[in-house]
Structures are given as structure tokens and as C-alpha cells.
Short mmCIF file of C-alpha atoms in Angstrom, two decimals:
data_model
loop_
_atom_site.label_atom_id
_atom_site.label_comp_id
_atom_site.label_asym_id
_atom_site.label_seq_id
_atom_site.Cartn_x
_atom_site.Cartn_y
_atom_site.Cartn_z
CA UNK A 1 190.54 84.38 133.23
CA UNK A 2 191.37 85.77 136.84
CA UNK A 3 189.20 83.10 138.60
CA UNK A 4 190.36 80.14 136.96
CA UNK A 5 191.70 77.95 139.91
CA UNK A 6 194.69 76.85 137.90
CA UNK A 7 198.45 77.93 137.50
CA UNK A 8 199.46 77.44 141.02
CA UNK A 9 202.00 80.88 142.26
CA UNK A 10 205.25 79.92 143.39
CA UNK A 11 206.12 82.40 144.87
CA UNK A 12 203.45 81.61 148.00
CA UNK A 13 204.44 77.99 148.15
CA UNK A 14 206.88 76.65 151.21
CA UNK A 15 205.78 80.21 153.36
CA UNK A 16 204.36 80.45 156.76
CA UNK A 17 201.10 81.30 157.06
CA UNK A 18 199.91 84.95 157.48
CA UNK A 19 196.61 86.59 158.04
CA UNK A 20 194.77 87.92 155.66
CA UNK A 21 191.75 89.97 155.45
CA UNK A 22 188.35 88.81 152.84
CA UNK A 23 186.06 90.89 151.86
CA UNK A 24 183.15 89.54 149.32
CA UNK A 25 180.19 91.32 147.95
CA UNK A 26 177.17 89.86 146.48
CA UNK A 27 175.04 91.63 144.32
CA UNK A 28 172.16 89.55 142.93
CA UNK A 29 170.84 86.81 142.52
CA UNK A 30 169.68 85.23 138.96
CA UNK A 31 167.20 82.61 138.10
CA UNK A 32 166.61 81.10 141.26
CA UNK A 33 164.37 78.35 141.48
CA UNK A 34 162.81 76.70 144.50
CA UNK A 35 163.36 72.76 145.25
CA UNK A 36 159.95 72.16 146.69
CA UNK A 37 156.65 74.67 144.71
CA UNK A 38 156.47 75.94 141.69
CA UNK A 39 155.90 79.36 143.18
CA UNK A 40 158.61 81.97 143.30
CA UNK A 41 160.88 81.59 146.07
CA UNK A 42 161.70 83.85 149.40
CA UNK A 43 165.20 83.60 149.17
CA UNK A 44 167.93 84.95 151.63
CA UNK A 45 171.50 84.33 152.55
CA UNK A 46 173.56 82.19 155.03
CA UNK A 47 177.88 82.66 155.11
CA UNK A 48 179.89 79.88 156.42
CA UNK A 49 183.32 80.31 157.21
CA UNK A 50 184.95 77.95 159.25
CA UNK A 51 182.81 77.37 162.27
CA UNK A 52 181.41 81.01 161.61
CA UNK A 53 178.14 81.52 160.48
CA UNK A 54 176.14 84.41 159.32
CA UNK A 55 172.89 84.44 159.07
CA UNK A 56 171.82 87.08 156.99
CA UNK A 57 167.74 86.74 156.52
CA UNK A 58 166.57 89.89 158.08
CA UNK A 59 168.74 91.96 155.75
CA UNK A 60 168.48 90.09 152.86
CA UNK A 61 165.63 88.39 152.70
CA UNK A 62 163.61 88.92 149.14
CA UNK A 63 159.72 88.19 148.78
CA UNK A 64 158.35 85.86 145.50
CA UNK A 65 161.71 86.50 143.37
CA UNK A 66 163.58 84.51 141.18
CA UNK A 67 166.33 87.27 140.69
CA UNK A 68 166.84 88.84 144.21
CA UNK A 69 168.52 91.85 144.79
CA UNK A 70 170.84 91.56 147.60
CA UNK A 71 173.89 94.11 147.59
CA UNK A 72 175.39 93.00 150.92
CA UNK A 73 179.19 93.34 151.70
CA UNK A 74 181.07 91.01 154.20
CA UNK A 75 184.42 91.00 156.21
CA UNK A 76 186.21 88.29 156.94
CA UNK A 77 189.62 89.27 159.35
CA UNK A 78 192.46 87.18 159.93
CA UNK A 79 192.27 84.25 157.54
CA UNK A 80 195.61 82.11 157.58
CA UNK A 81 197.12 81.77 154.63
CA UNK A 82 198.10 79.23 153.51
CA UNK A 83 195.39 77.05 155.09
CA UNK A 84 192.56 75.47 154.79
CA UNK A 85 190.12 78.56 154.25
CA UNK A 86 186.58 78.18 152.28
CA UNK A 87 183.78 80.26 152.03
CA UNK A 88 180.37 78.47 151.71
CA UNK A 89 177.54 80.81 150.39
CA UNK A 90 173.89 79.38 150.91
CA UNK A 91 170.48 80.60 149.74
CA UNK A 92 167.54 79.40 151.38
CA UNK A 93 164.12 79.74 150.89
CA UNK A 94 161.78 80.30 153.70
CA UNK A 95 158.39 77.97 154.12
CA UNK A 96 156.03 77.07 156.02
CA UNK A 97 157.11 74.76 159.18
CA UNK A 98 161.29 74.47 158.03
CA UNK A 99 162.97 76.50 155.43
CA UNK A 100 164.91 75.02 152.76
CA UNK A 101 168.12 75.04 151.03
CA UNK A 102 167.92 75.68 147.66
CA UNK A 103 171.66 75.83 147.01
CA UNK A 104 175.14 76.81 148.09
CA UNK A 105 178.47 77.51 146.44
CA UNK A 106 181.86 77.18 147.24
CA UNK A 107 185.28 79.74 147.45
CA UNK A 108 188.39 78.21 147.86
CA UNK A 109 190.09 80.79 149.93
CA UNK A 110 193.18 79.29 149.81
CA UNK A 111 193.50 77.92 146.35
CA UNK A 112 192.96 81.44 145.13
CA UNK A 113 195.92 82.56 147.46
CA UNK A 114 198.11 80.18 145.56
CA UNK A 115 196.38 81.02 141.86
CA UNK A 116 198.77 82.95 139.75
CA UNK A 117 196.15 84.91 137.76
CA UNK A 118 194.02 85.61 139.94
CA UNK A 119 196.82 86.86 142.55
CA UNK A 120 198.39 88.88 140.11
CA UNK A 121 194.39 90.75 138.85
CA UNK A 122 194.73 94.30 140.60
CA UNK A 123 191.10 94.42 140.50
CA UNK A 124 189.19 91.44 140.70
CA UNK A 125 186.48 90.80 138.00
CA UNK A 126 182.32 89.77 138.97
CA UNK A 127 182.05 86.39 139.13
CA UNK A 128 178.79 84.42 137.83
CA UNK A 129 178.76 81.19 140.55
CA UNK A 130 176.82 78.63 140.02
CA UNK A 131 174.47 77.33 142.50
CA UNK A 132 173.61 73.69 143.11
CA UNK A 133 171.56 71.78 146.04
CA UNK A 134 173.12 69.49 148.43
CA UNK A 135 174.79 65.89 146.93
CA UNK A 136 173.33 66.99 143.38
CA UNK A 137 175.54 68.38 140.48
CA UNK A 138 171.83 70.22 138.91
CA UNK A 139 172.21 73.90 138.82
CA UNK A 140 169.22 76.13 140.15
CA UNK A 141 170.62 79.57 139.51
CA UNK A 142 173.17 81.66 139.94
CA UNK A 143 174.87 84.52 142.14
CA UNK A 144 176.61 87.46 141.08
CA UNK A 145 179.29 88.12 143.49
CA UNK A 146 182.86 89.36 143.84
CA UNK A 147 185.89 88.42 146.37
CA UNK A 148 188.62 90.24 147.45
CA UNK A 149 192.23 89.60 149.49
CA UNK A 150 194.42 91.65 151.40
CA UNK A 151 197.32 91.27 153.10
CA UNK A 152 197.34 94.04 156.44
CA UNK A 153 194.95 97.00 156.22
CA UNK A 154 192.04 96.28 153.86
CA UNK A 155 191.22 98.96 151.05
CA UNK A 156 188.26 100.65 151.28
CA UNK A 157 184.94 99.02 150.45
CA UNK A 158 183.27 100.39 147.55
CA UNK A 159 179.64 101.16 147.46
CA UNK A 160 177.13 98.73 146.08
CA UNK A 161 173.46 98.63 145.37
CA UNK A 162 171.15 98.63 142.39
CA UNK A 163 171.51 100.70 139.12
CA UNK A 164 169.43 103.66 139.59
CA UNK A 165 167.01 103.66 136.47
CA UNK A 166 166.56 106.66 133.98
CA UNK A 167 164.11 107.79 131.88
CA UNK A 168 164.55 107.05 127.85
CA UNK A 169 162.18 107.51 125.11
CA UNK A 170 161.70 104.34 122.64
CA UNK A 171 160.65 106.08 119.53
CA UNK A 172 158.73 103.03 116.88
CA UNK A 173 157.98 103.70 113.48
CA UNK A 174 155.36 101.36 111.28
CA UNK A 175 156.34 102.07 107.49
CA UNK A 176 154.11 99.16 105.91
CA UNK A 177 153.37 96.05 105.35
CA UNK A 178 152.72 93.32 102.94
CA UNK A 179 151.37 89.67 102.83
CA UNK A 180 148.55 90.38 105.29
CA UNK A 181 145.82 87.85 105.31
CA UNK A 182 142.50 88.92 104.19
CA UNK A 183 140.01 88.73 106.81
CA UNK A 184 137.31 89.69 104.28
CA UNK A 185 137.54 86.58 101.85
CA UNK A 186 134.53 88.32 99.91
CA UNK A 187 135.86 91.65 98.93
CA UNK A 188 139.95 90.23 99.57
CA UNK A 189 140.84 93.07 101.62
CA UNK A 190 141.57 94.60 105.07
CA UNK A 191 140.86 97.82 106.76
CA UNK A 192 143.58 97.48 108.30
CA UNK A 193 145.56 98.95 111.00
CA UNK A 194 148.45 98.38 113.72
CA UNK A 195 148.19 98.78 117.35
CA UNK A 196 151.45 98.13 119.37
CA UNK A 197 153.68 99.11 122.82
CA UNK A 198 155.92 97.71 125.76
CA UNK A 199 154.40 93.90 125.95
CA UNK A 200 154.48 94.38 130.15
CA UNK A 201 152.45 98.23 129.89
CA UNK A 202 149.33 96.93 127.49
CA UNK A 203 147.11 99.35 128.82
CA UNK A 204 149.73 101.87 127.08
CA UNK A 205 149.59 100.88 123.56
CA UNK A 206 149.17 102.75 120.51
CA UNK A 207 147.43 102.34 117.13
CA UNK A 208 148.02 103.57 113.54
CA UNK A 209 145.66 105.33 111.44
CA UNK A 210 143.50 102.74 109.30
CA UNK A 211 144.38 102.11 105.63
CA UNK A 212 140.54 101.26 104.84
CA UNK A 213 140.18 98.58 102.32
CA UNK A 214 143.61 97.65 102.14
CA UNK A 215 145.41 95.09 99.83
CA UNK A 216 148.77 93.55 98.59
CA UNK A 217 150.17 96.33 100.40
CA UNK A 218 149.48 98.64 103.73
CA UNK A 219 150.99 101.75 103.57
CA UNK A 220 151.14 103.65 107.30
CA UNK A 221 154.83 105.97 108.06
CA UNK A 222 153.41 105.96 111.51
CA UNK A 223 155.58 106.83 114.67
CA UNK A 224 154.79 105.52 118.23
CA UNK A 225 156.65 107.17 121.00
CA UNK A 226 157.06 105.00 124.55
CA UNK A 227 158.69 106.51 127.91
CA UNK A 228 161.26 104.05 129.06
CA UNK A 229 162.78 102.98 132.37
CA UNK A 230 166.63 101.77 131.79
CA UNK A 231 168.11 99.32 132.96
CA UNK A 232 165.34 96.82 132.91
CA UNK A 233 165.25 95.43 136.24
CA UNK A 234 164.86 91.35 136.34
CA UNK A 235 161.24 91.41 138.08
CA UNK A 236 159.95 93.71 134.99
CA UNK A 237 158.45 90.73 132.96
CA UNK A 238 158.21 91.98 129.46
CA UNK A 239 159.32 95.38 129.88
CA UNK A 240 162.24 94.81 127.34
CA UNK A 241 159.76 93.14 124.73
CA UNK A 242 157.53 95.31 122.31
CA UNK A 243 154.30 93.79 121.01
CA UNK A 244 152.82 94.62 117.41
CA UNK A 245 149.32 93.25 116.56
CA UNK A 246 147.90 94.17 112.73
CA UNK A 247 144.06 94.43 112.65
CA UNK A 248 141.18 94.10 110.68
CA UNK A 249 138.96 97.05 111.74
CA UNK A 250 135.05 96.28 111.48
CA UNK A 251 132.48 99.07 111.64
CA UNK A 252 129.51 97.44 112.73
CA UNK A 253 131.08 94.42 115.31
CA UNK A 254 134.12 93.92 117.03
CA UNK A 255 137.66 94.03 115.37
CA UNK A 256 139.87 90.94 113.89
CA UNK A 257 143.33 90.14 115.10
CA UNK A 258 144.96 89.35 111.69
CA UNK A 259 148.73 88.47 113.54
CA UNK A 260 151.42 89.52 116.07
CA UNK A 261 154.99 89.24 117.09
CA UNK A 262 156.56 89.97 120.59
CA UNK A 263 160.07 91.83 119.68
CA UNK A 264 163.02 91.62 121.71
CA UNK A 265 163.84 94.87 122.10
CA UNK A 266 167.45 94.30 123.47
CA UNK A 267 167.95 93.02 120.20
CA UNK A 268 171.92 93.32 119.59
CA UNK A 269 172.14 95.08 122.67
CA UNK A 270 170.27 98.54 122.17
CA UNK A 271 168.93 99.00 125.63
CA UNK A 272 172.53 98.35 127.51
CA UNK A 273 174.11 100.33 124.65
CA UNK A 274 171.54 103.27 125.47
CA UNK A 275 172.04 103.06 129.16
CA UNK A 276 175.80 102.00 129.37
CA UNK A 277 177.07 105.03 126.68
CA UNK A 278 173.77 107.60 127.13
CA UNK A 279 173.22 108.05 123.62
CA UNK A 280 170.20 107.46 120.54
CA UNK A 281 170.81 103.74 119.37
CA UNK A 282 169.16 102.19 116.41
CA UNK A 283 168.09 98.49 116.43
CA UNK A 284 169.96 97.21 113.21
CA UNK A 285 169.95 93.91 110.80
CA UNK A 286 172.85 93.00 108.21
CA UNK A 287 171.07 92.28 104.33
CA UNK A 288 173.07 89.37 103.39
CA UNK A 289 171.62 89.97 99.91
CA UNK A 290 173.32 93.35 99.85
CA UNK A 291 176.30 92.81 100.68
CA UNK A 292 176.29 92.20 104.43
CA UNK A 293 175.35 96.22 104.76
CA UNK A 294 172.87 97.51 107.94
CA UNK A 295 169.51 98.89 107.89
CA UNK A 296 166.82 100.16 110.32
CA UNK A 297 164.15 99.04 108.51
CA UNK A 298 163.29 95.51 109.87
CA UNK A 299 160.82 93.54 108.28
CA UNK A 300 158.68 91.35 111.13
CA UNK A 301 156.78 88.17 110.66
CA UNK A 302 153.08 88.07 112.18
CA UNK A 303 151.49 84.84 113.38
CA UNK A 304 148.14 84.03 114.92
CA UNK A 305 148.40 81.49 117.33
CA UNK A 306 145.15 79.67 116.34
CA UNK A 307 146.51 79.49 112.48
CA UNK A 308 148.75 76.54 112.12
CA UNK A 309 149.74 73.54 109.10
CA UNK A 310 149.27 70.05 109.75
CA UNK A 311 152.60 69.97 111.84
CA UNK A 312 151.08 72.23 114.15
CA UNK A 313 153.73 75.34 113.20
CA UNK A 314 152.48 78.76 113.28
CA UNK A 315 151.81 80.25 109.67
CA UNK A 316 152.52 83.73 108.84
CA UNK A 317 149.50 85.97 108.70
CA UNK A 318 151.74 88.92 107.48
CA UNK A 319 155.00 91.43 107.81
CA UNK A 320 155.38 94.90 108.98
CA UNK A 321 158.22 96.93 108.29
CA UNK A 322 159.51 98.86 111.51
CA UNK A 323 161.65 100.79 113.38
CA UNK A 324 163.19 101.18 116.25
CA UNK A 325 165.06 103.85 118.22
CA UNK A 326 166.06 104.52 122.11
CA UNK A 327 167.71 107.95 123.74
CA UNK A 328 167.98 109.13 127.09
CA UNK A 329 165.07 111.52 127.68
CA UNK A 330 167.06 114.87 127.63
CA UNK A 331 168.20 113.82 124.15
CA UNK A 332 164.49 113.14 123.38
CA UNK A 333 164.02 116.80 124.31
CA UNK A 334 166.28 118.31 121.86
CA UNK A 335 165.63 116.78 119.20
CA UNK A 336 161.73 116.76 119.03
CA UNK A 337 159.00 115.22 117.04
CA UNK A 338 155.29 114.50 116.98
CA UNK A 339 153.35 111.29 116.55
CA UNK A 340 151.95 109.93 113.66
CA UNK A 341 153.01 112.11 110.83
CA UNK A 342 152.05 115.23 113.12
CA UNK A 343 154.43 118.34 113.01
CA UNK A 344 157.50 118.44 114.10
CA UNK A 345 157.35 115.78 111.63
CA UNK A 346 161.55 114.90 111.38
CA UNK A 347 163.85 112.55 112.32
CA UNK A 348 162.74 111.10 110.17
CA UNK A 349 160.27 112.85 107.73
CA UNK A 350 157.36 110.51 107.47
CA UNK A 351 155.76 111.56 103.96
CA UNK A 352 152.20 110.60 104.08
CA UNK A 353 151.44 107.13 102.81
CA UNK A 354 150.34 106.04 99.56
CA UNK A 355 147.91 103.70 97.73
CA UNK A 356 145.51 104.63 100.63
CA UNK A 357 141.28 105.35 99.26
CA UNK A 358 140.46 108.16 97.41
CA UNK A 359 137.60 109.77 95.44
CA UNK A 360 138.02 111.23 92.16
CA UNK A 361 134.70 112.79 90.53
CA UNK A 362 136.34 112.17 87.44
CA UNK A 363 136.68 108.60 87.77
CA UNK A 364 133.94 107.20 90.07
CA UNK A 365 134.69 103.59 88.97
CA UNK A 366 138.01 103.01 90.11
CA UNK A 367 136.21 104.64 93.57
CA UNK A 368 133.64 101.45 93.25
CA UNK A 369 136.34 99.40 92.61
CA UNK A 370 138.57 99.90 95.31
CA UNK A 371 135.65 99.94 97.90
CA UNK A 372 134.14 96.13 96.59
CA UNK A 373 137.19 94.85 95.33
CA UNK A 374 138.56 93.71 91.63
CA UNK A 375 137.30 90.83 91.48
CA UNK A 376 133.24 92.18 93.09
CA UNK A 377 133.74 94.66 90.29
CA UNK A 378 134.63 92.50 87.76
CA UNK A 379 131.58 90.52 88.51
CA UNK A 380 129.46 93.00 89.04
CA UNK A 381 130.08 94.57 85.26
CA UNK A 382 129.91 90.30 83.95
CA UNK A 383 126.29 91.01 85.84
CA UNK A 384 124.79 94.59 84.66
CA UNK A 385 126.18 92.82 81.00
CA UNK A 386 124.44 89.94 81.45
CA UNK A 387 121.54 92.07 82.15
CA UNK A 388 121.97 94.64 79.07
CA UNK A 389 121.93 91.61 76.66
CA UNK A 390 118.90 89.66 78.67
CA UNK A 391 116.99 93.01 77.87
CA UNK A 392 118.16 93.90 74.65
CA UNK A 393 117.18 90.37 73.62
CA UNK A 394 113.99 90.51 75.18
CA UNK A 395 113.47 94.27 73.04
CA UNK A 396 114.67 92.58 69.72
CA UNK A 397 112.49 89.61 70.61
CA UNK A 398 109.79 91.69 71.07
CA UNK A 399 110.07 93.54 67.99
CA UNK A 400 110.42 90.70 65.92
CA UNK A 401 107.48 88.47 67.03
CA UNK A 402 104.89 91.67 67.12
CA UNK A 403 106.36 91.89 63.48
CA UNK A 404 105.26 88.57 62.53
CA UNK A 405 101.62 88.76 64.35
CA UNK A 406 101.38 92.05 62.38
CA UNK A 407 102.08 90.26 59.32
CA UNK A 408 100.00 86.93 60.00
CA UNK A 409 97.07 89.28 60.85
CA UNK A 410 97.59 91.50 57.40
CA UNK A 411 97.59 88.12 55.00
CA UNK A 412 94.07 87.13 56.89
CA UNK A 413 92.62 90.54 56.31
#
């Protein structure tokens, strides 16, 4: 509410003008987008004040960025006020033969002299500025800036610059799943497994153990742990997003991607909350069917994005039941715990998983059955019956004619 140029302060109105000292920081710039290619731009600054002019590339200046990080302070002494005083911040883009504008906004020196809130703000809030080209209204990004006023000495400046990133450990647990597809229609079942990390570090992802011929429902209490860089800076495409793929693992030829689903893992906020209060946070979903109350356990839709209706919308190939957890890496420390289900196996316990393939010498039929499938088995016994009555027929039928041909031959003799 401090910037709003409205509410005009009355107590500056019908006074001689006096000089005043501006001071304006910008920070960064965010989603930036070039007038002219559809490549990233090389943006950098320009301050007009007045007939004053900064030109600002060689400190500023940012290669193939949409979200520049600039962190530059400027002074501006002896502004008369009130007068007409306005600050015009450019960013250009550098190319090839003449750079380019790509937009400029505006600071009303002087109508924020005479602005009641924003006079009467001790300390002046960040301000999110829009920028737009010359004679257009269209906005193609923003800055991230802050202004200041004094009247006689100026305060002093406060340092700027980037938030220096720590280290925090994402800690992922895959409890199960349910709905998968079958990717072998013959025996309706999957061996199936999950494989799964930071969408932007692929060559750092993780897999589950395999619940060999799975169906209805995978069982896994698998944990994945990730090492973290907080905060996410605007460049690192995907490193806030967690990928989880389920599988169909083949023995003799390549594997089958059954589905996957990209996760936002800022999801209510769980990587600022991490960073901003250095503690463990929990990404967490209301059950409207219960009552409005939280879990951790989030179930997660899978989609292949060759498998679609006639509309052309993705169908769901599965769910997987997760978790997910984020602490600053001296937290991670204390509180230990191995992957998978290996010791230290706490927070949480992950008991080992059920309804997974087993032998039993006592029952080596329910063995068969689980490794072709119900309805192979059920087939296969329809078969070996069909089979038991073709021969016994065959035996009686045997029996019965050489019975007769013993008795034809008897009457002769």
C-alpha cells in the first residue's frame, strides 16, 4: 500500500522547493523477453534523470537471461522538491549492428514526495515494476527494485546482492501404488518399479526395488534422498520440479515407461518455508473427505504422453503414493537415515512391503499362479482338464470297443 500514488500529503503542498537526495536499488530482473528473437536476451541497464544519463552496461550487463541478476545501487543528489523529478529505468538488449530497447519504467519522484503513504512508510517496501516497450501498453517483464528519499544527509546504503544458496536434503518416499496399466496384456501384470529425482539433475535419479509380477497393487516403502541447493535461482530450469516415472522392467529387452508426473516441489511453499525459517518442512494436502484434515501422503496421477482419448487428453496410466520432505543439511545430519528400507531405517520406519512374490514349498500353486497370472492359471487347469477327460475317454473307449471285438470274436468261435 506504500507505493500507491494516491492520497496526496498536505502537509508538502504550497512549500518551496528543497533538495533532496534518491537513492534506488535494483535487484533483478524477471521474465524478460526480447522484442526482436526468440532467443534469450543480453539485457543491461540505462538511468535517466533529467538530462542525466547512466549508462550502466559494463556493470550490469547479463548474457542469454530472462531473469538477470543485477544488484546495482544509485545516487541521485539534490533533487528539488517539489518539481518536476522522474526517474526513467530502461533495459536494453544488446544485438548485432544497434541494440534495442526492450522496455522502460517510470518513478514519479515528485508525486511520491506529495503521497501520504508512501511519505509516511519508515522503510520502503520492494516494488515489482512493470516493464513495457516504447508507445505500447504490452508488458515484457518486470524489475524488482526499491526507492528511497531523504531530506539532508542520506542514511546509509544497505548491502545488496544475491541470496547465497545452502545445502538441504529433499528426502522422497514411494509407499505404493495402484491403477497401473498392465504392460503385459497376456499375464495382466507389471514388474514394476519407480525411478525418480530433481527433473533439471536426470543423470541423478534413483530407482525402487522391483515388485516382480505386480498387480492391482505395488507395494514399495522406498526412500530417495536428493542434496539440494536453496533458494532456487531463476536460471535453474527444473531444479524446483521432481520427476517420477513407474516402469515395466523386462529381462530380456529394454524396459517400458508405464507413466510420469513432473511435481512442483514448491508446492504450498516448502522450499521458501525451508530456506526462509531453516527448518524440516513437509509438503501437505487437505482430505476434503475427512474433514478438511492434512496428510503427507499424496497420491500422484501418471500419464504417458503418447496415451490419449479421442479429445486428445492425457489418460492416467496410474498413481503413486509419495512423500515429500526438505531440511537444511545440518538437520539432515542429526537426524539420520538410510535409503531404501536400509538401517537407520526411521523417520519414518519403512516396514518392508507386502503382497510382493514368494515361494512356499507347501503351496507351489499359488507360486504358478502368481508368476502366469489368474486368469493363465485358470486356463491352464480348463487345459490339463480338458486333457485328463480326452484321455480318460480315449482309456474307457478303448476298453469298451476291445470288449466288444473280444466278444464278436468268442460268438464266431
Amino acid at each position: 500500500r506504500c507505493v500507491q500514488e494516491t492520497g496526496i500529503n498536505a502537509e508538502y503542498m504550497g512549500k518551496k522547493s528543497k533538495k533532496y537526495n534518491g537513492r534506488l536499488y535494483i535487484m533483478r530482473g524477471i521474465k524478460i523477453l526480447p522484442l526482436t528473437t526468440s532467443d534469450p536476451p543480453d539485457p543491461y541497464l540505462i538511468i535517466k534523470h533529467g538530462k542525466n544519463e547512466i549508462n550502466d552496461q559494463e556493470k550490469t550487463q547479463q548474457r542469454g537471461t530472462i531473469d538477470p541478476e543485477f544488484y546495482q545501487r544509485y545516487e541521485f543528489l539534490n533533487m528539488k522538491l517539489p518539481g518536476s523529478n522522474t526517474l526513467r529505468i530502461e533495459v536494453w538488449n544488446e544485438v548485432f549492428g544497434s541494440d534495442e530497447l526492450i522496455g522502460a519504467t517510470e518513478i514519479d519522484v515528485e508525486n511520491r514526495y506529495f503521497n501520504r503513504r508512501w511519505s509516511q512508510c519508515y522503510f520502503k517496501p520492494i516494488e515489482y515494476r512493470s516493464l513495457r516497450p516504447e508507445f505500447s501498453t504490452v508488458t515484457v517483464g518486470r524489475l524488482e527494485m526499491l526507492f528511497e528519499l531523504f531530506e539532508g544527509k542520506p542514511q546509509k546504503p544497505f548491502e545488496i546482492g544475491p541470496q547465497k544458496q545452502q545445502e538441504f536434503e529433499l528426502r522422497v518416499i514411494v509407499w505404493e501404488t495402484k491403477e497401473v496399466a498392465y504392460k503385459d496384456e497376456a499375464e495382466r501384470c507389471n514388474d514394476l518399479f519407480a525411478r525418480g529425482g530433481i527433473r533439471a539433475k536426470s543423470d541423478s535419479f534413483q530407482e525402487t526395488d522391483t515388485h516382480w509380477r505386480c498387480r492391482a497393487k505395488g507395494s514399495f516403502n522406498w526412500r530417495w534422498k536428493f542434496r539440494i541447493n536453496l533458494p532456487v535461482k531463476p536460471d535453474d530450469f527444473g531444479m524446483d520440479e521432481f520427476m517420477v516415472q513407474l516402469w515395466d522392467r523386462d529381462v530380456a529387452a529394454s524396459n517400458d515407461m508405464i507413466g510420469e508426473v513432473k511435481i512442483d516441489l514448491n508446492s504450498h511453499k516448502i522450499l521458501q518455508k525451508a530456506f526462509k525459517r531453516q527448518v524440516a518442512v513437509k509438503m501437505k494436502k487437505l482430505i476434503k473427505e475427512k474433514d478438511n484434515s492434512e496428510t503427507d501422503k499424496i497420491w500422484f496421477d501418471c500419464y504417458h504422453p503418447e496415451i490419449v482419448d479421442a479429445e486428445g487428453k492425457q489418460i492416467s496410466q496410474g498413481k503413486v503414493l509419495m512423500s515429500f520432505e526438505i531440511m537444511p543439511l545440518e538437520e539432515a545430519e542429526k537426524i539420520q537415515n538410510g535409503s531404501g528400507r536400509d538401517a537407520p531405517n526411521n523417520y519414518p520406519i519403512l516396514p518392508e512391503p507386502t503382497g510382493r512374490l514368494s515361494f512356499d514349498i507347501t503351496n507351489p500353486c499359488a507360486f504358478l499362479r502368481d508368476i502366469i497370472g489368474p486368469d493363465l492359471y485358470r486356463k491352464m487347469w480348463m487345459i490339463i482338464c480338458c486333457i485328463i477327460c480326452m484321455v480318460v475317454s480315449f482309456y474307457l473307449g478303448f476298453i469298451v470297443v476291445s470288449q466288444y471285438f473280444a466278444i464278436k470274436i468268442a460268438t464266431i468261435i
